[in-house]
């Protein structure tokens, strides 16, 4: 019985000391879920590439993707019985604004962000606004078909907002405003 009593006392002391140690230790920090580990903002190039990929997937009818490189998305569409084509370039580097949050239209703006040149023309037409989605009340050029997928439209708005931050004018050193 003495051996069992000694064992019980040692076991009791061990449990008591473990309990005391557990109470004095600082609580362990909660770990973040794996989904939140990548909270960094995507680069400008990653943002433009993602937007261009979605633009390519959702080109409107009669439009054909031509190329995408360094923020310049190019597509063409036929005119005059499909014997001539107009080639449109959207420069994502020039997008500096978009519709207000209260607008049903989703359009983007930027000086010269879109240009179109048609066969047999020598000068391209430049535009400062084009529609991405929505009812397009102002009859902007609307080359994409995003409207049916409103979840994608919301993701595009976030991506365009990020792109606008990258493309926005930076305050020069010494400028007051």
PDB file of N, CA and C in Angstrom, residues 87-146:
ATOM      1  N   UNK A  87     -11.097  48.326 -84.903  1.00  0.00           N
ATOM      2  CA  UNK A  87     -10.265  47.776 -83.839  1.00  0.00           C
ATOM      3  C   UNK A  87     -10.286  48.748 -82.669  1.00  0.00           C
ATOM      4  N   UNK A  88     -10.628  48.237 -81.507  1.00  0.00           N
ATOM      5  CA  UNK A  88     -10.738  49.059 -80.304  1.00  0.00           C
ATOM      6  C   UNK A  88      -9.674  48.644 -79.298  1.00  0.00           C
ATOM      7  N   UNK A  89      -9.011  49.643 -78.734  1.00  0.00           N
ATOM      8  CA  UNK A  89      -8.012  49.411 -77.695  1.00  0.00           C
ATOM      9  C   UNK A  89      -8.487  50.068 -76.407  1.00  0.00           C
ATOM     10  N   UNK A  90      -8.529  49.284 -75.346  1.00  0.00           N
ATOM     11  CA  UNK A  90      -8.853  49.807 -74.020  1.00  0.00           C
ATOM     12  C   UNK A  90      -7.561  49.792 -73.219  1.00  0.00           C
ATOM     13  N   UNK A  91      -7.138  50.976 -72.783  1.00  0.00           N
ATOM     14  CA  UNK A  91      -5.892  51.091 -72.023  1.00  0.00           C
ATOM     15  C   UNK A  91      -6.227  51.168 -70.535  1.00  0.00           C
ATOM     16  N   UNK A  92      -6.029  50.058 -69.842  1.00  0.00           N
ATOM     17  CA  UNK A  92      -6.345  50.000 -68.413  1.00  0.00           C
ATOM     18  C   UNK A  92      -5.445  50.913 -67.593  1.00  0.00           C
ATOM     19  N   UNK A  93      -4.296  51.290 -68.138  1.00  0.00           N
ATOM     20  CA  UNK A  93      -3.389  52.211 -67.444  1.00  0.00           C
ATOM     21  C   UNK A  93      -3.966  53.623 -67.347  1.00  0.00           C
ATOM     22  N   UNK A  94      -4.962  53.931 -68.171  1.00  0.00           N
ATOM     23  CA  UNK A  94      -5.525  55.285 -68.210  1.00  0.00           C
ATOM     24  C   UNK A  94      -6.851  55.413 -67.467  1.00  0.00           C
ATOM     25  N   UNK A  95      -7.322  54.339 -66.860  1.00  0.00           N
ATOM     26  CA  UNK A  95      -8.591  54.403 -66.126  1.00  0.00           C
ATOM     27  C   UNK A  95      -8.356  55.109 -64.794  1.00  0.00           C
ATOM     28  N   UNK A  96      -9.073  56.229 -64.608  1.00  0.00           N
ATOM     29  CA  UNK A  96      -8.888  57.033 -63.397  1.00  0.00           C
ATOM     30  C   UNK A  96     -10.183  57.297 -62.630  1.00  0.00           C
ATOM     31  N   UNK A  97     -11.305  56.778 -63.121  1.00  0.00           N
ATOM     32  CA  UNK A  97     -12.564  57.011 -62.429  1.00  0.00           C
ATOM     33  C   UNK A  97     -13.612  56.006 -62.837  1.00  0.00           C
ATOM     34  N   UNK A  98     -14.710  56.035 -62.100  1.00  0.00           N
ATOM     35  CA  UNK A  98     -15.848  55.180 -62.426  1.00  0.00           C
ATOM     36  C   UNK A  98     -17.117  55.829 -61.896  1.00  0.00           C
ATOM     37  N   UNK A  99     -18.254  55.200 -62.193  1.00  0.00           N
ATOM     38  CA  UNK A  99     -19.543  55.740 -61.774  1.00  0.00           C
ATOM     39  C   UNK A  99     -19.630  55.845 -60.262  1.00  0.00           C
ATOM     40  N   UNK A 100     -20.607  56.623 -59.810  1.00  0.00           N
ATOM     41  CA  UNK A 100     -20.820  56.725 -58.363  1.00  0.00           C
ATOM     42  C   UNK A 100     -21.466  55.440 -57.864  1.00  0.00           C
ATOM     43  N   UNK A 101     -21.395  55.228 -56.563  1.00  0.00           N
ATOM     44  CA  UNK A 101     -21.963  54.006 -55.996  1.00  0.00           C
ATOM     45  C   UNK A 101     -23.487  53.968 -56.095  1.00  0.00           C
ATOM     46  N   UNK A 102     -24.119  55.090 -56.382  1.00  0.00           N
ATOM     47  CA  UNK A 102     -25.575  55.151 -56.455  1.00  0.00           C
ATOM     48  C   UNK A 102     -26.103  54.946 -57.869  1.00  0.00           C
ATOM     49  N   UNK A 103     -25.228  54.818 -58.835  1.00  0.00           N
ATOM     50  CA  UNK A 103     -25.633  54.681 -60.228  1.00  0.00           C
ATOM     51  C   UNK A 103     -25.938  53.228 -60.571  1.00  0.00           C
ATOM     52  N   UNK A 104     -26.951  53.026 -61.409  1.00  0.00           N
ATOM     53  CA  UNK A 104     -27.243  51.680 -61.909  1.00  0.00           C
ATOM     54  C   UNK A 104     -26.236  51.270 -62.974  1.00  0.00           C
ATOM     55  N   UNK A 105     -25.683  52.252 -63.659  1.00  0.00           N
ATOM     56  CA  UNK A 105     -24.681  51.972 -64.688  1.00  0.00           C
ATOM     57  C   UNK A 105     -23.328  51.721 -64.041  1.00  0.00           C
ATOM     58  N   UNK A 106     -22.561  50.821 -64.622  1.00  0.00           N
ATOM     59  CA  UNK A 106     -21.174  50.615 -64.203  1.00  0.00           C
ATOM     60  C   UNK A 106     -20.320  50.992 -65.402  1.00  0.00           C
ATOM     61  N   UNK A 107     -19.740  52.180 -65.335  1.00  0.00           N
ATOM     62  CA  UNK A 107     -18.879  52.639 -66.415  1.00  0.00           C
ATOM     63  C   UNK A 107     -17.577  53.145 -65.824  1.00  0.00           C
ATOM     64  N   UNK A 108     -16.551  53.152 -66.651  1.00  0.00           N
ATOM     65  CA  UNK A 108     -15.244  53.632 -66.214  1.00  0.00           C
ATOM     66  C   UNK A 108     -14.845  54.824 -67.065  1.00  0.00           C
ATOM     67  N   UNK A 109     -13.987  55.669 -66.501  1.00  0.00           N
ATOM     68  CA  UNK A 109     -13.566  56.878 -67.192  1.00  0.00           C
ATOM     69  C   UNK A 109     -12.053  57.031 -67.116  1.00  0.00           C
ATOM     70  N   UNK A 110     -11.553  57.833 -68.017  1.00  0.00           N
ATOM     71  CA  UNK A 110     -10.130  58.146 -68.045  1.00  0.00           C
ATOM     72  C   UNK A 110      -9.795  58.784 -69.377  1.00  0.00           C
ATOM     73  N   UNK A 111      -8.954  59.778 -69.361  1.00  0.00           N
ATOM     74  CA  UNK A 111      -8.615  60.497 -70.583  1.00  0.00           C
ATOM     75  C   UNK A 111      -7.952  59.548 -71.584  1.00  0.00           C
ATOM     76  N   UNK A 112      -8.639  59.319 -72.698  1.00  0.00           N
ATOM     77  CA  UNK A 112      -8.109  58.454 -73.747  1.00  0.00           C
ATOM     78  C   UNK A 112      -8.032  56.990 -73.367  1.00  0.00           C
ATOM     79  N   UNK A 113      -8.902  56.545 -72.464  1.00  0.00           N
ATOM     80  CA  UNK A 113      -8.837  55.148 -72.020  1.00  0.00           C
ATOM     81  C   UNK A 113      -9.331  54.171 -73.088  1.00  0.00           C
ATOM     82  N   UNK A 114     -10.025  54.682 -74.100  1.00  0.00           N
ATOM     83  CA  UNK A 114     -10.531  53.816 -75.163  1.00  0.00           C
ATOM     84  C   UNK A 114     -10.355  54.517 -76.503  1.00  0.00           C
ATOM     85  N   UNK A 115      -9.824  53.798 -77.471  1.00  0.00           N
ATOM     86  CA  UNK A 115      -9.683  54.372 -78.809  1.00  0.00           C
ATOM     87  C   UNK A 115     -10.095  53.336 -79.840  1.00  0.00           C
ATOM     88  N   UNK A 116     -10.681  53.822 -80.927  1.00  0.00           N
ATOM     89  CA  UNK A 116     -11.160  52.948 -81.991  1.00  0.00           C
ATOM     90  C   UNK A 116     -10.692  53.485 -83.330  1.00  0.00           C
ATOM     91  N   UNK A 117     -10.182  52.590 -84.151  1.00  0.00           N
ATOM     92  CA  UNK A 117      -9.827  52.945 -85.522  1.00  0.00           C
ATOM     93  C   UNK A 117     -10.424  51.887 -86.441  1.00  0.00           C
ATOM     94  N   UNK A 118     -11.068  52.356 -87.498  1.00  0.00           N
ATOM     95  CA  UNK A 118     -11.709  51.451 -88.439  1.00  0.00           C
ATOM     96  C   UNK A 118     -10.870  51.341 -89.708  1.00  0.00           C
ATOM     97  N   UNK A 119     -11.067  50.245 -90.426  1.00  0.00           N
ATOM     98  CA  UNK A 119     -10.364  50.064 -91.694  1.00  0.00           C
ATOM     99  C   UNK A 119     -10.605  51.280 -92.584  1.00  0.00           C
ATOM    100  N   UNK A 120      -9.629  51.641 -93.340  1.00  0.00           N
ATOM    101  CA  UNK A 120      -9.676  52.771 -94.281  1.00  0.00           C
ATOM    102  C   UNK A 120      -9.732  54.126 -93.581  1.00  0.00           C
ATOM    103  N   UNK A 121      -9.442  54.181 -92.301  1.00  0.00           N
ATOM    104  CA  UNK A 121      -9.358  55.454 -91.588  1.00  0.00           C
ATOM    105  C   UNK A 121      -7.915  55.671 -91.166  1.00  0.00           C
ATOM    106  N   UNK A 122      -7.532  56.920 -91.037  1.00  0.00           N
ATOM    107  CA  UNK A 122      -6.147  57.214 -90.662  1.00  0.00           C
ATOM    108  C   UNK A 122      -6.020  57.687 -89.219  1.00  0.00           C
ATOM    109  N   UNK A 123      -7.112  58.143 -88.635  1.00  0.00           N
ATOM    110  CA  UNK A 123      -7.055  58.677 -87.283  1.00  0.00           C
ATOM    111  C   UNK A 123      -8.034  57.922 -86.384  1.00  0.00           C
ATOM    112  N   UNK A 124      -7.559  57.538 -85.220  1.00  0.00           N
ATOM    113  CA  UNK A 124      -8.409  56.831 -84.258  1.00  0.00           C
ATOM    114  C   UNK A 124      -9.300  57.812 -83.510  1.00  0.00           C
ATOM    115  N   UNK A 125     -10.481  57.356 -83.169  1.00  0.00           N
ATOM    116  CA  UNK A 125     -11.383  58.130 -82.317  1.00  0.00           C
ATOM    117  C   UNK A 125     -11.082  57.761 -80.874  1.00  0.00           C
ATOM    118  N   UNK A 126     -10.977  58.769 -80.026  1.00  0.00           N
ATOM    119  CA  UNK A 126     -10.633  58.541 -78.628  1.00  0.00           C
ATOM    120  C   UNK A 126     -11.850  58.811 -77.750  1.00  0.00           C
ATOM    121  N   UNK A 127     -12.033  57.978 -76.732  1.00  0.00           N
ATOM    122  CA  UNK A 127     -13.177  58.107 -75.838  1.00  0.00           C
ATOM    123  C   UNK A 127     -12.686  58.161 -74.400  1.00  0.00           C
ATOM    124  N   UNK A 128     -13.457  58.848 -73.560  1.00  0.00           N
ATOM    125  CA  UNK A 128     -13.076  58.978 -72.158  1.00  0.00           C
ATOM    126  C   UNK A 128     -13.933  58.128 -71.235  1.00  0.00           C
ATOM    127  N   UNK A 129     -14.950  57.478 -71.774  1.00  0.00           N
ATOM    128  CA  UNK A 129     -15.869  56.684 -70.961  1.00  0.00           C
ATOM    129  C   UNK A 129     -16.354  55.484 -71.755  1.00  0.00           C
ATOM    130  N   UNK A 130     -16.477  54.347 -71.092  1.00  0.00           N
ATOM    131  CA  UNK A 130     -17.163  53.212 -71.702  1.00  0.00           C
ATOM    132  C   UNK A 130     -17.882  52.422 -70.617  1.00  0.00           C
ATOM    133  N   UNK A 131     -18.958  51.756 -71.016  1.00  0.00           N
ATOM    134  CA  UNK A 131     -19.803  51.026 -70.074  1.00  0.00           C
ATOM    135  C   UNK A 131     -19.267  49.613 -69.859  1.00  0.00           C
ATOM    136  N   UNK A 132     -19.274  49.179 -68.614  1.00  0.00           N
ATOM    137  CA  UNK A 132     -18.901  47.800 -68.290  1.00  0.00           C
ATOM    138  C   UNK A 132     -20.157  46.950 -68.080  1.00  0.00           C
ATOM    139  N   UNK A 133     -21.196  47.552 -67.492  1.00  0.00           N
ATOM    140  CA  UNK A 133     -22.395  46.800 -67.165  1.00  0.00           C
ATOM    141  C   UNK A 133     -23.508  47.779 -66.818  1.00  0.00           C
ATOM    142  N   UNK A 134     -24.723  47.289 -66.830  1.00  0.00           N
ATOM    143  CA  UNK A 134     -25.845  48.112 -66.399  1.00  0.00           C
ATOM    144  C   UNK A 134     -26.727  48.530 -67.541  1.00  0.00           C
ATOM    145  N   UNK A 135     -27.612  49.431 -67.236  1.00  0.00           N
ATOM    146  CA  UNK A 135     -28.615  49.862 -68.204  1.00  0.00           C
ATOM    147  C   UNK A 135     -28.067  50.822 -69.245  1.00  0.00           C
ATOM    148  N   UNK A 136     -26.902  51.399 -69.013  1.00  0.00           N
ATOM    149  CA  UNK A 136     -26.218  52.255 -69.985  1.00  0.00           C
ATOM    150  C   UNK A 136     -27.111  53.397 -70.478  1.00  0.00           C
ATOM    151  N   UNK A 137     -27.645  54.164 -69.541  1.00  0.00           N
ATOM    152  CA  UNK A 137     -28.547  55.262 -69.872  1.00  0.00           C
ATOM    153  C   UNK A 137     -27.903  56.315 -70.767  1.00  0.00           C
ATOM    154  N   UNK A 138     -26.613  56.530 -70.629  1.00  0.00           N
ATOM    155  CA  UNK A 138     -25.939  57.567 -71.410  1.00  0.00           C
ATOM    156  C   UNK A 138     -25.414  57.066 -72.745  1.00  0.00           C
ATOM    157  N   UNK A 139     -25.747  55.835 -73.102  1.00  0.00           N
ATOM    158  CA  UNK A 139     -25.405  55.251 -74.397  1.00  0.00           C
ATOM    159  C   UNK A 139     -23.901  55.273 -74.679  1.00  0.00           C
ATOM    160  N   UNK A 140     -23.112  54.913 -73.664  1.00  0.00           N
ATOM    161  CA  UNK A 140     -21.675  54.765 -73.867  1.00  0.00           C
ATOM    162  C   UNK A 140     -21.429  53.496 -74.674  1.00  0.00           C
ATOM    163  N   UNK A 141     -20.247  53.383 -75.234  1.00  0.00           N
ATOM    164  CA  UNK A 141     -19.868  52.139 -75.882  1.00  0.00           C
ATOM    165  C   UNK A 141     -19.927  51.029 -74.837  1.00  0.00           C
ATOM    166  N   UNK A 142     -20.568  49.909 -75.176  1.00  0.00           N
ATOM    167  CA  UNK A 142     -20.757  48.814 -74.214  1.00  0.00           C
ATOM    168  C   UNK A 142     -20.265  47.497 -74.821  1.00  0.00           C
ATOM    169  N   UNK A 143     -18.961  47.275 -74.803  1.00  0.00           N
ATOM    170  CA  UNK A 143     -18.418  46.094 -75.479  1.00  0.00           C
ATOM    171  C   UNK A 143     -18.538  44.777 -74.717  1.00  0.00           C
ATOM    172  N   UNK A 144     -19.003  44.805 -73.468  1.00  0.00           N
ATOM    173  CA  UNK A 144     -18.991  43.594 -72.657  1.00  0.00           C
ATOM    174  C   UNK A 144     -20.380  43.196 -72.208  1.00  0.00           C
ATOM    175  N   UNK A 145     -20.515  41.943 -71.820  1.00  0.00           N
ATOM    176  CA  UNK A 145     -21.787  41.409 -71.374  1.00  0.00           C
ATOM    177  C   UNK A 145     -21.656  40.896 -69.938  1.00  0.00           C
ATOM    178  N   UNK A 146     -21.433  41.801 -68.997  1.00  0.00           N
ATOM    179  CA  UNK A 146     -21.291  41.435 -67.590  1.00  0.00           C
ATOM    180  C   UNK A 146     -22.615  41.495 -66.834  1.00  0.00           C
TER     181      UNK A 146
END
